[in-house]
Amino acid sequence: MLLLNKIQDIRKNTKEWKSQSYTIGLVPTMGALHKGHASLIEKAKETCDKVIVSIFVNPIQFGPNEDYNRYPRTIDQDSKLCESLGVDIVFAPTAIEMYGDNIKTSNNNYTYVCPPYNYVDCLCGKSRPGHFDGVATVVTKLFNITTPNYAFFGQKDAQQLFILKRIVKDLNMDINIIPCPIVREDDGLALSSRNSYLSPAERNNALTISKALMKIKQLYSEGINDVNVLFDTAIATLNPNIELDYIEFRDFTTFEKVEKVGKNTLIAIAAKSGSTRLIDNIII
Ligand code: AMP
């Protein structure tokens, strides 16, 4: 396995692979890899001849008061995991390699990819202004750098997945986006690199997020599909120490709000446990 941090080195390898008609899979991550990331890598290995995992804590998708500086960086451990999973290249660029010096000055000096307002001005985009512009920009850059045939994204970040599918379609990118299911701890907590911030008490409280989603799923299977009823149930299940950002019910094809839960409804929660912002969802 190669650990590369220069764009030109990635290009040399992908050129060589293309000349041999190998298919390339990209798994974009911010590192601090866990079993959720590993499931994406395994899927990529099944699907593609060559697999690139990018590890890059992308500064432009973090707000000024968010955890960019504090975000866990565990590149040695991550490289070992990637190697054990048969990854061909780990691409771990610096922010300067990705953005040059422009990044330090202002957003006005850089080209951004801006997803449709309708999909950005809601859910996580509402409380994280500029976040999805940052995600769309870095993912587009990673696509241009690594030229994948397939790119693998977790359903854990459902809004991100929806937006990236839309970008690929709208900008005619010849890339297959492969959604991958959420990997959870045995007790239901969705795996996240940010779980490492949680104290035992905060983790306990955070567990009620997945519990609320499972409760909704259970009630839906018993025939209850009214969003108001299901919303109230979720609120009653969440620990009172959890600071709720949103519970949203959206059609995962159109991203429109729904009043009745049905096939393909996304039920998404974002909430803080202590100072840690967590997201989780189910798709019916
Ligand atoms: P991140 O490193 O948090 O940017 O995540 C990189 C990719 O891993 C994204 O496509 C996430 O949706 C995905 N991912 C993160 N956590 C999980 C999880 N628990 N299960 C499945 N995919 C995940």
Tab-separated table of C-alpha atoms and ligand atoms in Angstrom:
chain	number	residue	atom	x	y	z
A	1	MET	CA	0.000	0.000	0.000
A	2	LEU	CA	1.201	3.507	-0.809
A	3	LEU	CA	0.691	6.456	1.530
A	4	LEU	CA	0.764	9.545	-0.687
A	5	ASN	CA	0.238	13.204	0.077
A	6	LYS	CA	0.967	14.846	-3.251
A	7	ILE	CA	-1.643	15.250	-5.982
A	8	GLN	CA	0.944	14.627	-8.713
A	9	ASP	CA	1.840	11.240	-7.180
A	10	ILE	CA	-1.791	10.146	-7.148
A	11	ARG	CA	-2.103	11.154	-10.803
A	12	LYS	CA	0.920	9.024	-11.809
A	13	ASN	CA	-0.678	5.955	-10.259
A	14	THR	CA	-4.188	6.503	-11.586
A	15	LYS	CA	-2.834	7.125	-15.110
A	16	GLU	CA	-1.030	3.808	-14.957
A	17	TRP	CA	-4.168	2.057	-13.651
A	18	LYS	CA	-6.347	3.591	-16.375
A	19	SER	CA	-3.898	2.430	-19.049
A	20	GLN	CA	-4.545	-1.108	-17.804
A	21	SER	CA	-8.334	-0.530	-17.702
A	22	TYR	CA	-8.546	-1.052	-13.948
A	23	THR	CA	-11.652	0.326	-12.230
A	24	ILE	CA	-10.929	2.747	-9.403
A	25	GLY	CA	-12.943	3.112	-6.198
A	26	LEU	CA	-12.638	6.127	-3.904
A	27	VAL	CA	-13.598	6.189	-0.228
A	28	PRO	CA	-13.393	9.795	1.013
A	29	THR	CA	-12.937	10.121	4.777
A	30	MET	CA	-11.687	12.515	7.422
A	31	GLY	CA	-9.789	9.716	9.168
A	32	ALA	CA	-10.031	8.409	12.735
A	33	LEU	CA	-11.257	5.339	10.925
A	34	HIS	CA	-13.723	2.923	12.536
A	35	LYS	CA	-15.830	-0.049	11.443
A	36	GLY	CA	-18.213	2.245	9.544
A	37	HIS	CA	-15.365	3.422	7.319
A	38	ALA	CA	-14.091	-0.157	7.087
A	39	SER	CA	-17.456	-1.285	5.695
A	40	LEU	CA	-17.155	1.309	2.895
A	41	ILE	CA	-13.615	0.129	2.130
A	42	GLU	CA	-14.735	-3.509	2.056
A	43	LYS	CA	-17.533	-2.617	-0.360
A	44	ALA	CA	-15.034	-0.731	-2.529
A	45	LYS	CA	-12.698	-3.751	-2.543
A	46	GLU	CA	-15.586	-5.972	-3.669
A	47	THR	CA	-16.584	-3.563	-6.434
A	48	CYS	CA	-13.321	-2.190	-7.873
A	49	ASP	CA	-9.880	-3.342	-9.041
A	50	LYS	CA	-8.082	-0.543	-7.187
A	51	VAL	CA	-9.119	1.309	-4.029
A	52	ILE	CA	-8.048	4.753	-2.849
A	53	VAL	CA	-8.970	5.975	0.641
A	54	SER	CA	-8.594	9.710	1.155
A	55	ILE	CA	-7.952	10.968	4.663
A	56	PHE	CA	-8.357	14.706	4.883
A	57	VAL	CA	-9.867	16.863	7.605
A	58	ASN	CA	-11.298	19.437	5.251
A	59	PRO	CA	-11.004	22.917	6.797
A	60	ILE	CA	-13.594	24.542	4.523
A	61	GLN	CA	-16.460	22.369	5.731
A	62	PHE	CA	-16.031	23.422	9.373
A	63	GLY	CA	-17.632	26.562	10.797
A	64	PRO	CA	-15.525	28.992	12.855
A	65	ASN	CA	-16.802	27.587	16.160
A	66	GLU	CA	-16.662	23.931	15.182
A	67	ASP	CA	-14.149	21.206	15.999
A	68	TYR	CA	-11.634	21.494	13.103
A	69	ASN	CA	-8.605	21.818	15.394
A	70	ARG	CA	-9.818	19.226	17.827
A	71	TYR	CA	-10.907	16.629	15.249
A	72	PRO	CA	-9.059	13.325	15.928
A	73	ARG	CA	-6.079	12.726	13.638
A	74	THR	CA	-4.792	9.134	13.806
A	75	ILE	CA	-2.991	8.625	10.500
A	76	ASP	CA	-0.656	5.811	11.657
A	77	GLN	CA	-3.504	3.723	12.997
A	78	ASP	CA	-5.648	4.559	9.951
A	79	SER	CA	-2.891	3.509	7.524
A	80	LYS	CA	-2.518	0.181	9.301
A	81	LEU	CA	-6.253	-0.471	9.064
A	82	CYS	CA	-6.277	0.461	5.359
A	83	GLU	CA	-3.327	-1.815	4.679
A	84	SER	CA	-5.032	-4.711	6.472
A	85	LEU	CA	-8.133	-4.170	4.319
A	86	GLY	CA	-6.140	-4.301	1.074
A	87	VAL	CA	-6.344	-0.616	0.148
A	88	ASP	CA	-3.985	0.315	-2.711
A	89	ILE	CA	-3.410	3.982	-1.888
A	90	VAL	CA	-4.115	6.179	1.125
A	91	PHE	CA	-4.189	9.798	0.002
A	92	ALA	CA	-3.554	12.117	2.947
A	93	PRO	CA	-2.832	15.606	1.621
A	94	THR	CA	-2.186	18.727	3.675
A	95	ALA	CA	-4.610	21.654	3.493
A	96	ILE	CA	-1.969	23.596	1.563
A	97	GLU	CA	-1.637	20.763	-0.978
A	98	MET	CA	-5.411	20.844	-1.491
A	99	TYR	CA	-6.055	24.582	-1.447
A	100	GLY	CA	-2.714	26.377	-1.657
A	101	ASP	CA	-2.349	29.605	0.253
A	102	ASN	CA	-5.734	30.908	-0.916
A	103	ILE	CA	-7.444	29.035	1.851
A	104	LYS	CA	-5.932	31.317	4.445
A	105	THR	CA	-7.317	34.507	2.973
A	106	SER	CA	-11.011	34.339	2.165
A	107	ASN	CA	-13.706	32.307	0.448
A	108	ASN	CA	-13.799	35.006	-2.214
A	109	ASN	CA	-10.456	33.804	-3.605
A	110	TYR	CA	-11.490	30.249	-4.297
A	111	THR	CA	-13.841	28.328	-6.603
A	112	TYR	CA	-16.610	26.639	-4.666
A	113	VAL	CA	-19.141	24.021	-5.720
A	114	CYS	CA	-22.503	25.115	-4.305
A	115	PRO	CA	-25.234	22.482	-4.127
A	116	PRO	CA	-28.893	23.479	-4.665
A	117	TYR	CA	-30.175	25.831	-1.985
A	118	ASN	CA	-33.231	23.619	-1.401
A	119	TYR	CA	-31.062	20.760	-0.192
A	120	VAL	CA	-28.630	22.896	1.771
A	121	ASP	CA	-30.873	25.279	3.649
A	122	CYS	CA	-32.329	22.566	5.871
A	123	LEU	CA	-31.331	19.834	8.337
A	124	CYS	CA	-27.569	20.050	9.018
A	125	GLY	CA	-27.069	22.862	6.514
A	126	LYS	CA	-29.291	25.152	8.578
A	127	SER	CA	-27.133	24.978	11.690
A	128	ARG	CA	-23.861	24.563	9.758
A	129	PRO	CA	-23.892	27.371	7.181
A	130	GLY	CA	-21.391	26.758	4.372
A	131	HIS	CA	-20.826	23.136	5.434
A	132	PHE	CA	-22.207	21.514	2.293
A	133	ASP	CA	-20.439	24.007	0.007
A	134	GLY	CA	-17.222	22.854	1.696
A	135	VAL	CA	-18.152	19.177	1.334
A	136	ALA	CA	-19.228	19.560	-2.309
A	137	THR	CA	-16.026	21.448	-3.130
A	138	VAL	CA	-13.639	18.979	-1.512
A	139	VAL	CA	-15.424	15.920	-2.903
A	140	THR	CA	-15.395	17.415	-6.414
A	141	LYS	CA	-11.665	18.098	-6.019
A	142	LEU	CA	-11.054	14.546	-4.750
A	143	PHE	CA	-12.996	13.201	-7.740
A	144	ASN	CA	-10.850	15.275	-10.121
A	145	ILE	CA	-7.645	14.185	-8.396
A	146	THR	CA	-8.385	10.461	-8.136
A	147	THR	CA	-10.679	9.960	-11.202
A	148	PRO	CA	-12.742	7.166	-9.635
A	149	ASN	CA	-15.329	5.036	-11.431
A	150	TYR	CA	-17.072	4.446	-8.092
A	151	ALA	CA	-17.204	6.476	-4.888
A	152	PHE	CA	-18.508	5.093	-1.596
A	153	PHE	CA	-20.448	7.132	0.965
A	154	GLY	CA	-22.248	6.198	4.174
A	155	GLN	CA	-25.965	6.631	4.641
A	156	LYS	CA	-24.973	7.916	8.083
A	157	ASP	CA	-24.508	11.317	6.409
A	158	ALA	CA	-27.790	11.053	4.520
A	159	GLN	CA	-28.060	14.712	3.498
A	160	GLN	CA	-24.461	14.633	2.240
A	161	LEU	CA	-25.209	11.461	0.260
A	162	PHE	CA	-28.332	13.028	-1.266
A	163	ILE	CA	-26.458	16.205	-2.213
A	164	LEU	CA	-23.463	14.373	-3.697
A	165	LYS	CA	-25.717	12.184	-5.850
A	166	ARG	CA	-27.347	15.362	-7.107
A	167	ILE	CA	-24.002	17.033	-7.878
A	168	VAL	CA	-22.780	14.031	-9.842
A	169	LYS	CA	-26.009	14.088	-11.855
A	170	ASP	CA	-26.200	17.856	-12.348
A	171	LEU	CA	-22.520	18.241	-13.288
A	172	ASN	CA	-22.466	15.123	-15.523
A	173	MET	CA	-19.710	13.417	-13.581
A	174	ASP	CA	-19.100	9.888	-14.847
A	175	ILE	CA	-18.961	8.401	-11.333
A	176	ASN	CA	-21.202	5.851	-9.633
A	177	ILE	CA	-22.083	6.873	-6.098
A	178	ILE	CA	-22.508	3.767	-3.945
A	179	PRO	CA	-24.484	4.279	-0.709
A	180	CYS	CA	-23.475	2.066	2.215
A	181	PRO	CA	-25.612	1.223	5.289
A	182	ILE	CA	-24.974	2.658	8.761
A	183	VAL	CA	-22.723	0.564	10.995
A	184	ARG	CA	-23.715	0.654	14.675
A	185	GLU	CA	-22.293	-0.461	18.012
A	186	ASP	CA	-24.045	-3.501	19.508
A	187	ASP	CA	-26.213	-1.191	21.619
A	188	GLY	CA	-27.331	0.810	18.562
A	189	LEU	CA	-25.112	3.902	18.717
A	190	ALA	CA	-24.081	4.854	15.174
A	191	LEU	CA	-20.298	4.704	14.841
A	192	SER	CA	-18.719	8.119	14.433
A	193	SER	CA	-15.206	9.517	14.795
A	194	ARG	CA	-16.774	12.103	17.113
A	195	ASN	CA	-17.959	9.417	19.575
A	196	SER	CA	-14.458	9.596	21.060
A	197	TYR	CA	-15.384	13.015	22.500
A	198	LEU	CA	-18.211	11.530	24.619
A	199	SER	CA	-17.898	10.919	28.361
A	200	PRO	CA	-19.613	7.709	29.568
A	201	ALA	CA	-22.649	9.723	30.717
A	202	GLU	CA	-22.825	11.639	27.439
A	203	ARG	CA	-22.572	8.377	25.522
A	204	ASN	CA	-25.445	6.953	27.542
A	205	ASN	CA	-27.579	9.977	26.753
A	206	ALA	CA	-26.539	9.824	23.087
A	207	LEU	CA	-27.829	6.260	22.899
A	208	THR	CA	-31.370	7.607	23.104
A	209	ILE	CA	-30.920	9.087	19.596
A	210	SER	CA	-30.768	5.663	17.954
A	211	LYS	CA	-33.396	4.420	20.440
A	212	ALA	CA	-35.770	7.167	19.243
A	213	LEU	CA	-35.222	6.124	15.626
A	214	MET	CA	-35.769	2.442	16.439
A	215	LYS	CA	-38.953	3.345	18.306
A	216	ILE	CA	-40.229	5.192	15.246
A	217	LYS	CA	-39.389	2.180	13.080
A	218	GLN	CA	-41.225	-0.117	15.452
A	219	LEU	CA	-44.345	2.082	15.596
A	220	TYR	CA	-44.308	2.399	11.808
A	221	SER	CA	-44.205	-1.401	11.511
A	222	GLU	CA	-47.277	-1.472	13.781
A	223	GLY	CA	-49.138	0.785	11.339
A	224	ILE	CA	-48.513	4.281	12.734
A	225	ASN	CA	-47.333	6.595	9.977
A	226	ASP	CA	-48.442	10.049	11.176
A	227	VAL	CA	-45.363	12.262	11.439
A	228	ASN	CA	-46.733	14.259	14.407
A	229	VAL	CA	-47.313	11.115	16.455
A	230	LEU	CA	-43.917	9.686	15.528
A	231	PHE	CA	-42.207	13.012	16.277
A	232	ASP	CA	-43.760	13.115	19.767
A	233	THR	CA	-42.629	9.548	20.414
A	234	ALA	CA	-39.078	10.434	19.444
A	235	ILE	CA	-39.101	13.465	21.731
A	236	ALA	CA	-40.370	11.312	24.605
A	237	THR	CA	-37.594	8.768	23.982
A	238	LEU	CA	-34.713	11.263	23.842
A	239	ASN	CA	-32.900	11.857	27.104
A	240	PRO	CA	-33.759	15.367	28.408
A	241	ASN	CA	-30.029	16.204	28.567
A	242	ILE	CA	-29.824	15.826	24.800
A	243	GLU	CA	-29.968	19.175	23.037
A	244	LEU	CA	-32.046	18.510	19.939
A	245	ASP	CA	-31.213	20.334	16.704
A	246	TYR	CA	-33.820	18.626	14.521
A	247	ILE	CA	-35.934	15.566	13.860
A	248	GLU	CA	-36.939	15.631	10.206
A	249	PHE	CA	-39.087	13.407	8.038
A	250	ARG	CA	-38.208	13.760	4.347
A	251	ASP	CA	-38.793	11.833	1.144
A	252	PHE	CA	-35.353	10.525	0.225
A	253	THR	CA	-36.065	10.848	-3.514
A	254	THR	CA	-37.170	14.501	-3.525
A	255	PHE	CA	-35.975	15.713	-0.126
A	256	GLU	CA	-39.470	17.197	0.416
A	257	LYS	CA	-40.973	17.084	3.915
A	258	VAL	CA	-43.612	14.383	4.347
A	259	GLU	CA	-46.625	14.221	6.640
A	260	LYS	CA	-46.996	10.461	6.451
A	261	VAL	CA	-44.063	8.090	6.702
A	262	GLY	CA	-43.855	5.608	3.819
A	263	LYS	CA	-41.408	3.806	1.603
A	264	ASN	CA	-38.173	5.768	1.169
A	265	THR	CA	-38.865	8.228	4.008
A	266	LEU	CA	-35.679	9.512	5.647
A	267	ILE	CA	-36.038	10.103	9.377
A	268	ALA	CA	-33.029	12.092	10.525
A	269	ILE	CA	-31.970	13.390	13.931
A	270	ALA	CA	-29.188	15.801	14.864
A	271	ALA	CA	-28.525	16.535	18.517
A	272	LYS	CA	-25.809	17.475	20.927
A	273	SER	CA	-24.749	15.294	23.803
A	274	GLY	CA	-22.590	17.551	25.940
A	275	SER	CA	-20.749	19.631	23.373
A	276	THR	CA	-20.628	16.860	20.761
A	277	ARG	CA	-22.932	17.177	17.771
A	278	LEU	CA	-24.180	13.789	16.585
A	279	ILE	CA	-26.320	12.717	13.647
A	280	ASP	CA	-28.208	9.530	12.939
A	281	ASN	CA	-31.046	8.398	10.693
A	282	ILE	CA	-33.081	5.578	9.280
A	283	ILE	CA	-34.574	5.202	5.834
A	284	ILE	CA	-37.823	3.252	5.766
B	1	AMP	P1	-16.163	10.970	7.801
B	1	AMP	O1	-14.784	10.459	8.023
B	1	AMP	O2	-16.949	11.155	9.052
B	1	AMP	O3	-16.207	12.149	6.861
B	1	AMP	O4	-16.925	9.819	7.024
B	1	AMP	C1	-16.413	9.284	5.833
B	1	AMP	C2	-17.459	8.377	5.221
B	1	AMP	O5	-17.762	7.322	6.128
B	1	AMP	C3	-18.784	9.108	4.935
B	1	AMP	O6	-19.288	8.663	3.690
B	1	AMP	C4	-19.653	8.678	6.085
B	1	AMP	O7	-21.035	8.688	5.773
B	1	AMP	C5	-19.167	7.257	6.310
B	1	AMP	N1	-19.498	6.823	7.659
B	1	AMP	C6	-19.215	7.470	8.831
B	1	AMP	N2	-19.733	6.796	9.875
B	1	AMP	C7	-20.353	5.701	9.360
B	1	AMP	C8	-21.092	4.612	9.924
B	1	AMP	N3	-21.304	4.509	11.234
B	1	AMP	N4	-21.583	3.681	9.084
B	1	AMP	C9	-21.383	3.767	7.737
B	1	AMP	N5	-20.714	4.772	7.141
B	1	AMP	C10	-20.201	5.724	7.943
